[in-house]
C-alpha atoms as one frame of an Amber mdcrd trajectory, in Angstrom:
protein
   0.000   0.000   0.000   1.347   3.438  -0.943   0.968   6.215   1.630   1.096
   9.931   0.930   3.831  10.399   3.540   6.365   8.366   5.504   7.750   9.450
   8.882  11.010   7.619   9.529  12.840   7.189  12.810  16.644   7.433  12.476
  18.721   5.426  15.002  18.123   1.720  14.450  15.813   2.360  11.501  17.965
   4.128   8.894  21.369   3.680  10.529  23.137   2.311  13.610  25.729   4.874
  14.704  27.831   5.389  11.560  26.660   2.102  10.047  24.127   2.642   7.291
  21.319   0.143   6.767  21.506  -0.495   2.982  17.948  -1.764   2.502  16.654
   1.376   4.176  18.583   3.680   1.819  17.183   1.936  -1.249  13.634   1.974
   0.137  13.598   5.643   1.133  15.179   6.675  -2.177  12.535   4.762  -4.132
   9.646   6.191  -2.094  11.079   9.662  -2.668  11.332   8.942  -6.422   7.669
   7.916  -6.427   6.723  11.315  -5.007   6.024  10.392  -1.378   6.467  13.043
   1.292   9.432  12.006   3.455   9.997  13.194   7.011  12.658  12.125   9.496
  11.840  12.079  13.208  14.383  11.283  15.911  14.324  11.258  19.696  18.054
  12.028  19.600  18.598  15.399  21.301  22.389  15.577  21.090  22.655  17.053
  17.576  21.107  19.842  15.531  18.744  19.508  12.608  21.569  20.533  10.263
  23.829  17.779  11.592  21.270  15.116  10.745  20.642  16.559   7.286  24.340
  16.242   6.489  24.571  12.761   7.991  21.551  11.514   6.068  22.793  12.942
   2.788  26.252  11.433   3.272  24.595   8.041   3.744  22.579   8.394   0.554
  19.214   9.546   1.941  17.379  12.477   0.337  17.058  15.115   3.068  16.293
  18.818   3.451  16.379  20.834   6.660  12.609  21.221   6.935  12.177  17.445
   6.582  14.116  16.616   9.780  12.530  16.773  13.229  14.487  16.174  16.436
  13.423  16.046  20.073  15.597  19.169  20.525  13.493  21.055  17.983  10.307
  19.753  19.566  11.502  20.803  23.004  12.253  24.320  21.777   8.803  24.608
  20.197   7.137  23.242  23.337   8.966  25.737  25.582   8.029  28.583  23.243
   4.390  27.493  23.356   4.530  27.426  27.155   6.256  30.850  27.200   9.270
  29.417  29.065  12.369  31.522  28.363  14.967  30.619  31.025  16.084  26.998
  31.478  18.744  24.885  33.140  19.913  22.207  30.722  21.420  18.762  31.241
  22.322  17.863  27.666  24.825  18.252  24.854  25.602  21.106  22.508  23.019
  20.207  19.890  20.162  20.823  22.321  21.776  23.988  23.683  22.198  25.398
  20.170  18.626  24.566  19.187  17.141  26.168  22.297  19.204  29.321  21.872
  18.208  29.572  18.197  14.603  29.721  19.392  15.232  32.541  21.863  15.523
  30.433  25.020  18.198  31.428  27.536  20.308  28.712  29.165  21.270  29.614
  32.728  21.681  28.218  36.234  19.553  30.538  38.391  16.034  31.969  38.231
  15.039  29.269  35.754  11.511  28.349  34.766  12.343  24.798  33.702  14.965
  22.070  33.864  15.484  20.380  30.489  17.121  16.943  30.390  18.441  15.160
  27.315  21.400  12.960  26.478  24.363  14.165  28.561  27.600  12.197  28.333
  29.179  14.495  30.946  26.448  13.776  33.495  27.704  14.001  37.082  26.368
  13.823  40.611  26.765  17.601  40.952  24.698  18.235  37.815  22.020  15.856
  39.077  21.968  17.724  42.390  21.586  21.079  40.619  18.688  19.768  38.580
  17.055  18.235  41.638  17.276  21.434  43.683  15.805  23.539  40.885  12.895
  21.148  40.293  12.178  20.827  43.989  12.308  24.626  44.104   9.460  24.900
  41.619  11.014  24.691  38.137   9.221  22.570  35.557  10.842  19.294  34.539
  10.998  18.713  30.768  12.603  15.652  29.159  13.554  15.446  25.495  12.819
  11.716  25.349  12.550   8.573  27.512  14.818   6.227  25.524  16.931   4.369
  28.090  19.181   2.994  25.335  19.878   3.550  21.673  21.466   1.363  18.998
  24.972   1.830  17.565  27.271  -0.171  15.308  27.553  -3.981  15.502  24.045
  -4.285  16.967  25.167  -2.860  20.326  23.199  -0.607  22.674  24.471   2.304
  24.771  22.711   4.371  27.485  20.260   6.973  26.219  18.630  10.128  27.547
  16.022   8.166  29.441  18.655   6.797  31.805  19.541  10.341  32.891  15.905
  11.417  32.988  15.193   8.483  35.325  17.958   9.558  37.712  16.681  13.132
  37.906  13.109  11.937  38.288  14.100   9.642  41.142  15.842  12.301  43.236
  13.436  15.146  42.435  10.411  12.888  42.956   8.826  14.647  39.974   7.667
  13.178  36.667   8.725  15.178  33.595   6.772  16.330  30.600   8.292  14.174
  27.850   8.460  15.877  24.449   9.743  12.969  22.372   8.275   9.634  21.428
   6.116   7.868  22.680   4.387  11.207  23.238   2.627  11.933  19.907   3.684
  15.611  20.177   6.436  15.338  17.550   4.395  13.232  15.134   1.518  15.688
  15.430   3.937  18.566  14.803   5.089  16.869  11.590   1.491  16.297  10.475
   0.492  19.883  11.201   3.440  21.474   9.414   3.120  19.164   6.391  -0.654
  19.600   6.152  -1.288  15.875   6.516  -4.102  13.835   8.034  -2.986  11.097
  10.424  -4.170   8.287   8.153  -2.054   9.616   5.273   1.288   9.180   7.065
   2.969   5.873   7.886   5.191   6.016  10.972   8.229   3.727  10.604  10.572
   2.823  13.474  12.559   0.145  15.266  11.183   0.606  18.803   7.669  -0.530
  19.569   7.567   1.331  22.897   8.489   4.742  21.461   8.466   5.041  17.646
   5.467   2.835  16.997   3.579   3.883  20.118   3.848   7.565  19.178   2.369
   6.766  15.774  -0.469   4.807  17.346  -1.272   7.645  19.735  -1.273  10.135
  16.862  -3.712   7.928  14.942  -1.242   7.010  12.192  -0.668   3.591  10.610
   2.661   2.109  11.758   5.407  -0.198  10.502   7.991  -1.820  12.805  11.342
  -2.712  11.243  13.400  -5.254  13.191  16.801  -3.644  12.585  17.227  -1.894
  15.916  15.928  -2.299  19.469  12.683  -4.311  19.250  13.300  -7.896  18.151
   9.938  -9.476  19.045   7.004  -7.576  17.523   3.705  -7.516  19.403   0.837
  -9.507  17.989  -0.896  -7.799  15.114   1.810  -5.207  14.479   2.836  -4.796
  10.829   6.568  -5.538  10.744   9.458  -6.899   8.698  13.185  -7.562   8.971
  13.886  -4.989   6.248  12.003  -2.059   4.724  11.633  -3.591   1.264   8.070
  -4.569   2.165   7.119  -0.871   2.045   7.644  -0.821  -1.696   4.825  -3.320
  -2.278
């Protein structure tokens, strides 16, 4: 079945670290040739939109800046919508750059929210700062809940969700999660592309985040078994490669 649009996850779906998934490149390129609307949607908060455009192109995927959505971009848009302008951030430069590009000030005092994403320099002191600010009344916003993400050679490494869980435990506060499985990002893609939910197929490798976000947004979904989820739930459309999407 041909859909008007395809919303692809990145890590584990189109690539694993720097390892491209060949079948995925061929499938996306063919769908693009057929005139399908292509969008890329990642929970990864560590890099900018521009970084992913370059990475995708270098791997052979057709990609333009307005076709790529990250949890960093979604977080910036969410904070703007909530009129939050001053935040403490536990993350990497990609998130910092994205927030600042959207007029959000990163600081350590008088903050309205604590934003947590992937942070490879996470320390006890940073966790304590975040905890004190949240307990002091700041909102708690998480880019995504992914506890792991896939890299080369079918390995997994800790993801943003591991850090979010630590901050949640000590602050005793649940965050607002911007990324998948929240449908916020999928709905943002649909709105900006002028699409109805049933017109866009959500494709990903994680049933608990990628596929769940599509379900919650009302979109059809396709689970590819090239990343995290290896045992698909009953009734879920799935395959070991993406070739099935070409019909």
